XYZ file of C-alpha atoms in Angstrom:
742
model
C 38.141 11.447 -4.200
C 38.515 7.701 -3.886
C 35.655 5.716 -5.310
C 33.753 3.821 -2.665
C 35.823 5.015 0.291
C 34.766 3.140 3.412
C 36.178 3.117 6.949
C 38.642 0.322 7.660
C 36.402 -0.983 10.421
C 33.428 -1.288 8.088
C 32.675 -5.009 7.914
C 28.925 -5.305 7.891
C 28.004 -4.772 4.251
C 26.441 -7.790 2.598
C 25.505 -8.360 -0.996
C 23.334 -11.472 -0.996
C 21.396 -11.658 2.261
C 18.016 -10.857 0.594
C 17.335 -8.128 3.122
C 19.062 -5.273 1.333
C 22.499 -4.017 2.267
C 23.918 -4.864 5.660
C 25.243 -2.289 8.085
C 28.211 -2.739 10.407
C 27.756 -1.843 14.064
C 31.230 -0.335 14.263
C 30.565 2.424 11.714
C 28.095 5.277 11.559
C 28.042 5.684 7.781
C 29.672 4.761 4.513
C 30.846 7.431 2.087
C 30.168 6.634 -1.546
C 30.811 8.217 -4.909
C 28.773 6.678 -7.716
C 25.830 4.306 -8.157
C 27.839 1.218 -8.997
C 29.203 -1.822 -7.202
C 32.339 -1.216 -5.158
C 34.307 -4.190 -3.908
C 35.309 -4.164 -0.232
C 36.801 -7.480 0.799
C 34.269 -9.878 -0.700
C 31.319 -7.484 -0.423
C 29.838 -5.199 -3.041
C 28.234 -1.900 -2.103
C 25.758 0.344 -3.964
C 27.225 3.829 -4.068
C 25.867 7.244 -5.041
C 27.142 10.519 -6.480
C 25.309 13.688 -7.400
C 25.538 13.422 -11.174
C 24.849 17.162 -11.598
C 28.017 18.002 -9.686
C 30.616 15.240 -10.071
C 33.123 17.046 -7.902
C 30.771 17.487 -4.964
C 31.131 15.894 -1.544
C 30.305 12.237 -1.203
C 26.850 11.331 0.003
C 26.317 10.042 3.508
C 24.131 6.971 3.904
C 22.548 5.795 7.147
C 20.536 2.798 8.335
C 16.810 3.234 7.673
C 16.394 2.857 11.438
C 18.535 1.718 14.332
C 19.916 -1.736 13.598
C 18.354 -1.873 10.118
C 20.337 -3.615 7.333
C 18.932 -1.154 4.785
C 21.092 1.876 3.944
C 19.267 4.996 2.774
C 20.342 8.533 1.857
C 20.091 11.023 4.702
C 17.896 13.273 2.572
C 14.158 13.189 3.265
C 11.914 11.549 0.697
C 9.270 14.316 0.616
C 9.100 18.106 0.486
C 7.724 18.528 4.008
C 7.178 16.268 7.016
C 4.489 18.486 8.574
C 2.230 19.266 5.601
C 1.384 17.989 2.119
C 3.533 19.792 -0.456
C 3.672 18.342 -3.934
C 7.127 17.203 -5.009
C 8.570 19.400 -7.774
C 9.180 17.500 -11.010
C 9.963 18.201 -14.634
C 7.132 17.973 -17.163
C 6.946 14.836 -19.287
C 4.775 14.994 -22.410
C 2.715 11.937 -23.337
C 1.187 12.900 -26.664
C -0.806 16.032 -25.843
C -1.012 15.300 -22.090
C 1.506 16.834 -19.686
C 2.629 14.870 -16.601
C 4.348 16.480 -13.637
C 3.952 18.673 -10.594
C 2.761 21.693 -12.582
C -0.226 19.721 -13.874
C -3.191 17.807 -12.429
C -2.627 14.256 -11.253
C -3.431 12.233 -14.369
C -5.632 9.135 -14.211
C -5.259 6.070 -16.380
C -6.215 2.434 -16.851
C -5.474 -0.521 -19.144
C -7.555 -2.350 -21.727
C -8.558 -5.980 -21.148
C -9.388 -6.892 -24.765
C -7.217 -9.015 -27.045
C -5.100 -6.346 -28.772
C -5.527 -8.183 -32.088
C -9.281 -7.536 -31.740
C -8.990 -4.070 -33.220
C -12.694 -3.161 -33.129
C -13.133 -4.449 -29.561
C -10.046 -2.599 -28.336
C -11.099 0.641 -30.035
C -14.561 0.420 -28.469
C -13.084 -0.173 -25.022
C -10.630 2.733 -25.344
C -13.530 4.991 -26.352
C -15.551 3.918 -23.290
C -12.538 4.575 -21.078
C -11.975 7.997 -22.634
C -15.657 8.860 -22.217
C -15.297 8.146 -18.492
C -12.572 10.803 -18.301
C -9.281 8.904 -18.349
C -6.200 10.878 -19.413
C -4.189 7.891 -20.706
C -4.884 4.293 -21.768
C -2.375 1.440 -21.713
C -2.624 -1.497 -24.121
C -0.660 -4.723 -23.897
C 1.587 -5.386 -26.901
C 3.152 -8.807 -26.579
C 4.047 -9.692 -30.154
C 4.446 -8.556 -33.741
C 0.792 -9.134 -34.630
C -0.324 -6.994 -31.691
C 2.170 -4.284 -32.695
C 0.756 -4.244 -36.227
C -2.766 -3.992 -34.790
C -1.711 -0.931 -32.779
C -1.345 1.139 -35.954
C -4.930 0.366 -36.920
C -6.169 0.997 -33.374
C -4.499 4.421 -33.324
C -5.776 5.356 -36.782
C -9.310 4.243 -35.994
C -9.388 6.280 -32.799
C -8.086 9.394 -34.546
C -10.746 9.018 -37.243
C -13.376 8.909 -34.489
C -11.889 12.093 -32.922
C -10.407 10.286 -29.912
C -6.921 11.681 -29.300
C -6.324 10.114 -25.900
C -2.629 9.145 -25.594
C -1.944 5.407 -25.898
C 0.709 3.554 -23.900
C 2.259 0.256 -25.033
C 2.887 -2.292 -22.273
C 6.037 -4.244 -23.149
C 7.569 -7.341 -21.542
C 10.368 -9.494 -23.029
C 10.052 -7.993 -26.529
C 12.477 -5.205 -27.549
C 11.691 -5.569 -31.297
C 7.978 -5.160 -30.540
C 8.722 -1.997 -28.559
C 10.696 -0.618 -31.493
C 7.777 -1.242 -33.835
C 5.014 0.207 -31.638
C 7.077 3.312 -30.759
C 6.274 4.486 -34.264
C 2.574 4.912 -33.439
C 1.928 4.968 -29.679
C 2.676 7.951 -27.439
C 4.433 6.167 -24.613
C 6.282 2.891 -24.041
C 6.227 1.109 -20.696
C 9.250 -1.132 -20.216
C 9.696 -3.523 -17.315
C 13.400 -3.384 -16.395
C 13.130 -6.841 -14.857
C 12.443 -8.576 -18.151
C 12.978 -6.184 -21.076
C 16.538 -7.340 -21.799
C 16.967 -10.047 -19.144
C 15.686 -13.596 -19.409
C 12.735 -14.553 -17.245
C 13.826 -14.771 -13.600
C 14.434 -18.319 -12.413
C 14.508 -17.247 -8.752
C 17.867 -18.907 -8.336
C 20.699 -17.938 -6.020
C 23.197 -16.985 -8.701
C 26.738 -15.804 -8.084
C 27.857 -12.889 -10.240
C 31.452 -11.783 -10.567
C 32.151 -8.120 -11.291
C 32.818 -9.063 -14.923
C 29.547 -11.035 -15.173
C 27.575 -8.134 -13.770
C 29.243 -5.609 -16.056
C 28.627 -7.796 -19.120
C 24.904 -7.955 -18.315
C 24.772 -4.167 -17.943
C 26.485 -3.812 -21.317
C 23.926 -6.232 -22.791
C 21.064 -4.137 -21.386
C 22.550 -0.971 -22.873
C 22.951 -2.643 -26.252
C 19.328 -3.874 -26.288
C 17.691 -0.805 -24.718
C 19.586 2.064 -26.404
C 17.885 1.706 -29.827
C 14.463 2.121 -28.189
C 15.641 5.227 -26.349
C 16.937 6.717 -29.587
C 13.666 5.913 -31.319
C 11.618 7.541 -28.556
C 13.791 10.639 -28.900
C 13.283 10.666 -32.652
C 9.476 10.347 -32.484
C 8.962 12.474 -29.354
C 7.631 9.546 -27.340
C 7.497 9.220 -23.564
C 8.601 6.211 -21.556
C 7.786 4.645 -18.212
C 10.506 2.649 -16.514
C 8.136 0.475 -14.539
C 9.621 -1.888 -11.960
C 7.450 -4.710 -10.624
C 8.298 -6.237 -7.260
C 7.392 -9.630 -8.687
C 9.555 -9.607 -11.805
C 13.027 -8.508 -10.733
C 15.856 -10.173 -12.630
C 18.041 -12.883 -11.113
C 20.964 -10.475 -11.350
C 19.226 -7.823 -9.250
C 17.937 -10.344 -6.726
C 21.369 -11.901 -6.341
C 22.716 -8.550 -5.128
C 19.774 -6.826 -3.453
C 17.233 -9.532 -2.728
C 13.535 -9.320 -3.463
C 13.482 -5.865 -1.907
C 12.624 -2.176 -2.411
C 16.352 -1.523 -2.831
C 16.446 -4.012 -5.715
C 13.385 -2.404 -7.297
C 15.038 1.019 -7.287
C 18.359 -0.227 -8.633
C 16.569 -2.171 -11.391
C 14.944 1.051 -12.621
C 18.112 3.101 -12.237
C 20.056 0.768 -14.561
C 17.691 1.820 -17.352
C 17.438 5.452 -16.281
C 21.214 5.866 -16.504
C 21.109 4.703 -20.119
C 18.360 7.227 -20.886
C 20.372 10.019 -19.298
C 23.554 8.936 -21.064
C 21.657 9.347 -24.356
C 20.219 12.698 -23.190
C 16.661 11.354 -23.074
C 14.600 12.717 -20.183
C 10.976 12.283 -21.263
C 10.357 9.409 -18.866
C 8.655 8.585 -15.564
C 9.264 5.931 -12.902
C 6.990 3.433 -11.205
C 7.650 0.958 -8.362
C 4.661 -1.376 -8.224
C 3.961 -4.223 -5.800
C 0.864 -6.091 -4.675
C 1.856 -5.443 -1.060
C 1.095 -1.767 -0.244
C 3.786 -1.669 2.450
C 6.526 -2.770 -0.004
C 5.159 -0.412 -2.652
C 5.293 2.616 -0.323
C 8.830 1.803 0.833
C 10.057 1.420 -2.758
C 8.680 4.777 -3.925
C 10.089 6.568 -0.880
C 13.513 5.047 -1.443
C 13.316 5.950 -5.144
C 12.572 9.603 -4.380
C 15.202 9.817 -1.625
C 17.858 8.589 -4.051
C 16.588 10.831 -6.850
C 16.954 13.765 -4.456
C 20.583 12.795 -3.856
C 21.200 12.579 -7.588
C 19.370 15.799 -8.410
C 16.808 13.990 -10.584
C 13.249 15.289 -10.913
C 11.382 12.689 -12.960
C 7.614 12.286 -12.332
C 6.058 9.265 -10.654
C 3.356 6.871 -11.830
C 1.720 5.326 -8.731
C -0.100 2.019 -8.470
C -0.637 -1.072 -6.333
C -0.545 -3.985 -8.752
C -2.912 -6.962 -8.488
C -5.035 -5.085 -5.922
C -8.144 -7.214 -6.527
C -11.800 -6.281 -6.778
C -14.523 -4.418 -4.925
C -13.758 -2.791 -1.592
C -10.614 -4.947 -1.201
C -9.043 -3.549 -4.365
C -10.052 0.018 -3.589
C -8.721 -0.263 -0.052
C -5.318 -1.654 -1.080
C -4.958 1.069 -3.715
C -5.958 3.777 -1.253
C -3.441 2.525 1.310
C -0.545 2.487 -1.168
C -1.365 5.401 -3.473
C -3.056 7.543 -0.814
C -0.099 7.267 1.565
C 2.242 8.657 -1.088
C -0.202 11.376 -2.173
C -0.335 12.593 1.447
C 3.448 13.050 1.190
C 3.096 15.028 -2.035
C 4.359 12.194 -4.240
C 2.692 11.082 -7.465
C 1.863 12.627 -10.833
C -0.268 9.940 -12.490
C -2.121 7.045 -10.880
C -3.888 3.845 -11.765
C -6.242 1.919 -9.480
C -5.830 -1.709 -10.649
C -9.096 -3.594 -10.128
C -10.315 -7.000 -11.278
C -13.239 -5.212 -12.926
C -13.935 -3.709 -16.381
C -11.300 -0.997 -16.960
C -13.816 1.812 -17.323
C -14.946 1.061 -13.755
C -11.454 1.891 -12.486
C -11.781 5.517 -13.556
C -14.228 6.751 -10.915
C -12.301 5.495 -7.840
C -9.086 6.617 -9.517
C -10.480 10.132 -9.955
C -11.704 10.241 -6.357
C -8.235 9.300 -5.116
C -6.526 11.839 -7.403
C -8.933 14.577 -6.293
C -8.235 13.812 -2.639
C -4.492 14.079 -3.276
C -4.748 17.303 -5.269
C -7.074 18.980 -2.760
C -4.772 18.110 0.142
C -1.745 19.462 -1.740
C -3.549 22.635 -2.882
C -4.634 23.419 0.680
C -1.207 22.302 1.936
C -3.028 20.607 4.791
C -0.742 19.951 7.716
C 0.197 21.010 11.249
C 2.716 23.379 12.832
C 6.324 22.393 12.062
C 7.839 19.724 14.320
C 11.004 17.638 14.364
C 10.585 14.012 13.367
C 13.109 11.526 14.741
C 11.285 8.251 15.270
C 9.164 7.377 12.214
C 10.642 4.646 10.026
C 10.209 5.747 6.410
C 11.927 2.941 4.561
C 11.528 -0.243 6.569
C 8.511 -1.399 8.508
C 8.477 -1.918 12.229
C 5.261 -1.567 14.117
C 5.060 0.645 17.170
C 3.331 -1.621 19.661
C 1.099 0.174 22.103
C 0.867 -1.390 25.538
C -2.190 -3.636 25.490
C -4.441 -3.525 28.567
C -3.067 -5.468 31.517
C -5.416 -6.880 34.102
C -5.259 -5.023 37.431
C -5.794 -6.523 40.825
C -9.379 -6.330 41.985
C -10.958 -5.745 38.547
C -14.253 -7.575 38.135
C -14.019 -8.061 34.361
C -11.246 -9.011 31.950
C -10.084 -5.904 30.059
C -7.373 -7.715 28.114
C -9.684 -8.299 25.133
C -10.635 -4.634 24.786
C -7.849 -4.329 22.179
C -6.338 -6.956 19.853
C -2.585 -7.474 19.547
C -2.692 -7.484 15.724
C -4.877 -4.402 15.374
C -8.254 -3.503 16.851
C -11.612 -2.676 15.305
C -13.920 -0.378 17.248
C -17.492 0.435 16.200
C -19.975 3.126 17.187
C -23.278 1.668 18.444
C -26.605 3.477 18.913
C -29.312 3.090 21.545
C -31.630 1.756 18.838
C -29.310 -1.178 18.209
C -29.523 -2.152 21.878
C -33.240 -2.787 21.442
C -32.417 -6.026 19.568
C -29.485 -7.567 21.451
C -29.095 -10.703 19.316
C -29.046 -8.659 16.111
C -26.451 -6.372 17.700
C -24.261 -9.335 18.683
C -24.435 -10.687 15.128
C -23.636 -7.275 13.638
C -20.540 -7.172 15.864
C -19.599 -10.581 14.332
C -19.841 -12.284 17.704
C -20.504 -15.999 17.848
C -23.869 -16.803 19.445
C -24.298 -19.823 21.708
C -27.815 -20.141 23.135
C -28.280 -16.442 22.473
C -25.139 -15.435 24.391
C -22.309 -13.561 22.611
C -18.730 -14.853 22.435
C -15.783 -13.319 20.608
C -14.673 -14.918 17.338
C -11.809 -14.357 14.892
C -13.278 -11.173 13.370
C -15.425 -9.874 16.224
C -15.379 -6.149 16.969
C -13.074 -5.533 19.944
C -14.755 -2.534 21.581
C -17.772 -0.299 20.999
C -18.329 3.432 21.422
C -21.732 4.292 22.915
C -22.246 8.063 22.866
C -25.406 7.802 24.940
C -26.038 5.264 27.674
C -29.468 3.690 28.186
C -31.399 4.977 31.171
C -30.919 3.268 34.516
C -34.349 1.622 34.277
C -33.724 0.124 30.793
C -32.755 -3.257 32.221
C -32.719 -5.114 28.877
C -30.323 -2.694 27.208
C -28.026 -2.677 30.219
C -28.065 -6.474 30.366
C -27.069 -6.569 26.670
C -24.103 -4.296 27.426
C -23.146 -6.348 30.497
C -23.005 -9.484 28.369
C -20.592 -7.763 25.965
C -18.434 -6.526 28.836
C -18.405 -10.053 30.299
C -16.758 -11.421 27.112
C -14.048 -8.727 27.282
C -15.575 -6.325 24.769
C -14.849 -2.750 25.737
C -17.809 -0.387 26.109
C -16.605 3.224 25.797
C -18.888 6.095 26.752
C -18.354 9.861 27.276
C -17.391 11.065 30.743
C -20.647 13.031 31.117
C -22.698 9.888 30.418
C -20.682 7.760 32.821
C -21.091 10.384 35.562
C -24.864 10.751 35.142
C -25.895 7.205 34.154
C -22.964 5.035 35.256
C -22.529 1.661 33.595
C -20.429 -0.713 35.688
C -17.031 -1.538 34.133
C -17.463 0.765 31.122
C -14.499 2.831 29.910
C -14.919 6.605 30.215
C -13.915 8.769 27.237
C -12.311 12.066 28.272
C -10.836 15.028 26.426
C -7.489 16.588 27.315
C -9.380 19.509 28.868
C -11.436 17.161 31.073
C -8.281 15.294 31.985
C -6.518 18.522 32.986
C -9.488 19.764 35.007
C -9.600 16.563 37.038
C -13.277 15.951 36.203
C -12.514 12.253 35.718
C -11.676 11.988 39.405
C -15.415 12.066 40.122
C -15.618 8.560 38.650
C -15.330 5.477 40.851
C -11.721 4.603 41.634
C -10.172 2.294 39.062
C -12.410 3.393 36.141
C -10.574 2.835 32.857
C -10.002 5.974 30.753
C -9.919 6.546 26.988
C -8.429 9.900 25.933
C -9.762 11.582 22.770
C -7.450 14.187 21.229
C -6.480 15.848 17.930
C -2.700 15.509 18.004
C -2.045 19.106 16.966
C -2.594 20.604 20.419
C 0.160 22.797 21.922
C 2.817 20.710 23.625
C 1.879 22.043 27.055
C -1.636 20.611 26.627
C -0.220 17.192 25.748
C 1.926 17.191 28.906
C -1.007 15.855 30.948
C -0.538 12.518 29.124
C 2.679 11.944 31.072
C 0.683 11.409 34.260
C -2.436 9.872 32.721
C -3.392 6.240 33.209
C -5.156 5.696 29.887
C -6.167 2.383 28.336
C -6.012 3.907 24.841
C -5.986 7.154 22.869
C -8.544 7.968 20.180
C -6.928 10.210 17.566
C -9.700 12.306 16.064
C -9.686 15.288 13.689
C -13.163 16.484 12.584
C -13.790 15.631 8.937
C -14.901 19.228 8.314
C -11.472 20.603 9.305
C -10.115 21.907 5.996
C -6.786 23.114 7.362
C -5.451 20.228 9.419
C -4.087 17.004 7.964
C -5.005 14.063 10.183
C -1.975 12.166 8.833
C 0.482 14.859 9.875
C -1.308 15.545 13.169
C -1.051 11.836 14.000
C 2.639 11.723 13.048
C 3.203 14.688 15.385
C 1.336 12.844 18.155
C 3.370 9.667 17.680
C 6.568 11.708 17.722
C 5.523 13.238 21.061
C 4.648 9.826 22.498
C 7.967 8.308 21.349
C 10.060 11.189 22.654
C 8.389 10.860 26.061
C 8.408 7.036 26.158
C 4.602 6.877 26.320
C 3.263 3.605 24.945
C -0.501 4.183 24.927
C -2.277 2.286 22.150
C -3.618 4.748 19.555
C -6.845 4.147 17.629
C -7.461 6.131 14.434
C -10.961 7.567 14.804
C -12.497 8.951 11.599
C -16.028 10.375 11.478
C -17.347 10.645 7.919
C -20.207 13.026 7.073
C -23.719 12.024 6.154
C -24.179 11.221 2.459
C -20.559 10.296 1.721
C -20.107 7.966 -1.246
C -18.921 4.469 -0.325
C -15.820 4.754 -2.487
C -14.918 8.069 -0.831
C -15.250 6.445 2.572
C -13.038 3.481 1.626
C -10.492 5.764 -0.059
C -10.585 8.269 2.814
C -10.064 5.560 5.433
C -7.328 3.846 3.404
C -5.518 7.126 2.816
C -5.859 8.809 6.203
C -5.446 5.788 8.461
C -3.520 3.558 6.047
C -0.807 6.205 5.619
C -0.082 5.795 9.329
C -0.552 2.051 9.685
C 1.916 1.279 6.843
C 4.518 3.084 8.968
C 3.566 0.948 11.965
C 1.840 3.884 13.642
C -1.430 2.892 15.229
C -3.175 0.056 16.973
C -6.618 0.058 15.396
C -9.443 1.841 13.660
C -12.830 3.362 14.516
C -14.888 4.432 11.499
C -18.195 6.264 11.828
C -20.680 7.280 9.146
C -24.319 8.031 10.029
C -25.973 6.551 6.952
C -23.685 3.663 6.031
C -24.536 0.079 6.881
C -22.970 -1.210 10.074
C -21.672 -4.349 8.359
C -20.025 -2.303 5.603
C -18.157 -0.170 8.162
C -17.067 -3.269 10.092
C -15.831 -5.047 6.952
C -14.059 -1.892 5.751
C -12.249 -1.657 9.084
C -11.025 -5.250 8.947
C -10.066 -4.819 5.268
C -7.974 -1.809 6.231
C -6.078 -3.709 8.912
C -5.464 -6.664 6.598
C -4.389 -4.384 3.735
C -1.803 -2.837 6.061
C -0.459 -6.322 6.878
C -1.771 -6.276 10.424
C -4.768 -8.408 11.419
C -5.564 -11.294 9.112
C -9.235 -12.274 9.299
C -9.947 -13.693 5.839
C -8.234 -15.143 2.808
C -5.838 -12.740 1.116
C -6.047 -12.524 -2.683
C -3.425 -11.216 -5.106
C -5.559 -10.793 -8.211
C -4.407 -9.141 -11.420
C -6.717 -6.653 -13.159
C -6.635 -8.497 -16.508
C -5.261 -7.260 -19.824
C -4.902 -8.464 -23.401
C -2.556 -11.229 -22.243
C -5.140 -12.796 -19.917
C -5.869 -16.396 -20.848
C -9.253 -16.817 -19.123
C -12.235 -14.800 -17.848
C -10.488 -13.344 -14.840
C -13.537 -11.742 -13.228
C -15.602 -14.929 -13.441
C -12.827 -17.223 -12.205
C -11.820 -14.800 -9.453
C -15.405 -14.715 -8.176
C -15.603 -18.526 -8.270
C -12.355 -18.979 -6.337
C -13.314 -16.347 -3.758
C -16.722 -17.944 -3.267
C -15.127 -21.273 -2.344
C -12.005 -20.152 -0.444
C -12.806 -16.865 1.316
C -13.013 -18.547 4.757
C -9.268 -19.282 5.067
C -7.641 -16.500 7.126
C -3.870 -16.693 6.948
C -3.935 -18.194 3.439
C -2.917 -16.045 0.453
C -3.987 -17.012 -3.086
C -2.700 -15.393 -6.284
C -5.015 -15.381 -9.305
C -3.041 -14.381 -12.405
C -4.264 -14.107 -15.961
C -0.871 -14.904 -17.464
C 2.755 -15.586 -16.655
C 4.205 -12.058 -17.161
C 3.923 -11.056 -13.511
C 2.709 -14.436 -12.276
C 5.419 -16.344 -10.386
C 7.300 -13.277 -9.208
C 4.252 -11.354 -8.088
C 3.316 -14.405 -6.032
C 6.170 -13.671 -3.639
C 3.433 -12.773 -1.154
C 1.149 -15.724 -1.973
C 0.987 -19.252 -0.605
C -0.807 -20.702 -3.642
C -1.140 -19.531 -7.239
C -3.676 -20.030 -10.029
C -2.042 -18.842 -13.262
C -3.062 -18.965 -16.906
C -0.468 -21.101 -18.697
C -2.125 -21.520 -22.093
C -5.612 -20.895 -23.501
C -8.030 -22.964 -21.407
C -5.184 -24.355 -19.274
C -4.161 -23.438 -15.735
C -0.872 -23.902 -13.892
C -0.913 -24.178 -10.085
C 1.866 -22.879 -7.883
C 3.016 -23.229 -4.303
C 4.875 -20.005 -3.632
C 6.958 -19.328 -6.754
C 7.176 -22.997 -7.740
C 4.868 -24.514 -10.341
C 3.595 -27.869 -9.069
C 0.870 -28.760 -11.592
C 0.717 -27.757 -15.243
C -1.906 -27.686 -17.975
C -4.999 -28.361 -15.855
C -8.244 -27.967 -17.799
C -9.872 -24.752 -16.593
C -13.146 -26.457 -15.632
C -11.242 -28.618 -13.114
C -8.690 -26.058 -11.953
C -10.589 -24.590 -8.968
C -11.143 -28.092 -7.555
C -7.455 -28.839 -8.125
C -6.493 -25.627 -6.297
C -8.604 -26.643 -3.291
C -7.029 -30.102 -3.299
C -3.586 -28.467 -3.360
C -4.498 -26.336 -0.339
C -5.704 -29.490 1.441
C -2.490 -31.353 0.586
C -0.508 -28.624 2.335
C -2.677 -28.741 5.444
C -4.099 -25.231 5.015
C -7.747 -26.137 4.381
C -10.611 -25.961 6.856
C -14.245 -26.589 5.999
C -16.459 -23.489 5.756
C -18.353 -22.683 8.972
C -21.918 -23.932 9.041
C -24.552 -21.201 9.349
C -26.578 -21.611 12.541
């Protein structure tokens, strides 16, 4: 079999376009034989072979979606597309803790103390262990920290704490060799373990240059692998989106494909040395990139016959609800597909406070997999697993003769709907404010983050003039008012949208409404196909996808995917709103995690046009903010400043929580602006690929400021750094003054 056989007409492969590999229009696939670079003309191609069967047929690659430059294996990335089935993996032992599909999803965090502070680190590890963590990671950046690790381990053992310890290594192979003698697991970052720090330069690599760097990596990395074998240690090959090497970026760009190849370079060395006690991770601060990278990793592992476990995490997620939401979107999406064996929720909070939300997320994933929640099998042809493209539902178009403007009922970048009660109508101005409407002389007007439409399950009586006037004023500013068909028939509200079920639609009950009444269809998505057929003739403004929270058998993620498949196959472009009703008494973290997982898993695939969250005893403002956070976390509607904020560790050069709070307090009113707040340089410049401006610890008490990946000011005294950051934002024309409270 010829290595790297490609059709003669194949001309579209590119090696340095920073979008992944190109794909020629004149060819359906490329046949490949080994994961290495194959020269075709002037292009170099990543190629794959099943290493367990070298003589087997070559693997067929395809574009991730029609016209996509990204080539992916034809194999699926998960066990099942219609239900949650946990991916089968080998067991990896980390000390006395087993990782893999035959074991619970393990939860972990990372210390924030200076590793040389032995007593402080020991105390923090004990607090973390007492909260129920399975593993603890500690940063080990130098020889002194490595020496301290021996004392930390011994002290913990003497206090009867046997929790496995993980060393976090960047740039320091000798340090890794030293700490492997006492810690249970070594995390290496393939972007900087043997490579120099990325300069983010467009470098040209010849085949010989590339091969020499791979030989250098093998020379530097092999002794650590041998040592881990000798001492029975585990390893995590942990790629970070923000710290890929120049070599990788020169071939694959700053992309999920580059992240996977970066890890595979190290994994091949492990396998060559018959070392298999390792796991993979593919972390990014952008949940969409993170999800794509893990899926691509698993798809390629399936081709190769590899079964290594996965460590899941969204890096630099931030704090509070923002951090929990980003983590739920990224980690929860993968858990719904049965992927993930250990997780960390990275928050800019004390590490012991990460454990509870981490456990809640792990429990949600395990319960879904144990129940194998799903829907009846269906064929999936249209979802884009590996590259993002949003399915755009048809926004409302104004019809001739309509008295009000319906075009604002949904928002092009993602809509937020809220459920409103009759009690709230008793205080119209308070209601308008709670919907984040701007008030001018007591009249509501839509603003940047105003709720788009409301669901009113019960209409006020015909003689309640004040309540009806309040609703009319909302309708007049293009806010949709949705009410059940029965309410609209018995107590009609002019220009309201009537919510109907599929059964009501089929029966023709909606025809009793005045001609031209806008319809909203509420459905589950798992109905028999013949029941969905009525949608082909329906004139609906939107669909509400709703599975009761109490339904233990049906997965709302898979039911929604089935619905979107039906809509795509029948060329139906109704906007779809994810409608989730949470039960009374639900914990706030469970609500955020549930929304991020169940709706976020769809929105990161571009499936959905908005969100409607209900919970009877949660504050209205909390539900509204959670909804907007979800849309922003899925890279849809941007309504506030975006922060990329690291969770702190022993490398952090300032009080990250305090500084983060200070920066947020002064800059949170800048939608469309992204600010990275990094404790040190390890992931700093690279992880700021998504950020416009960066605030990074450069030395103790000193801050470096970045624009994108470029440092523009160095060594600013910390007490002046926030002011300097604001001045930098002003210099680039991105600053607006905070709105004045009326």
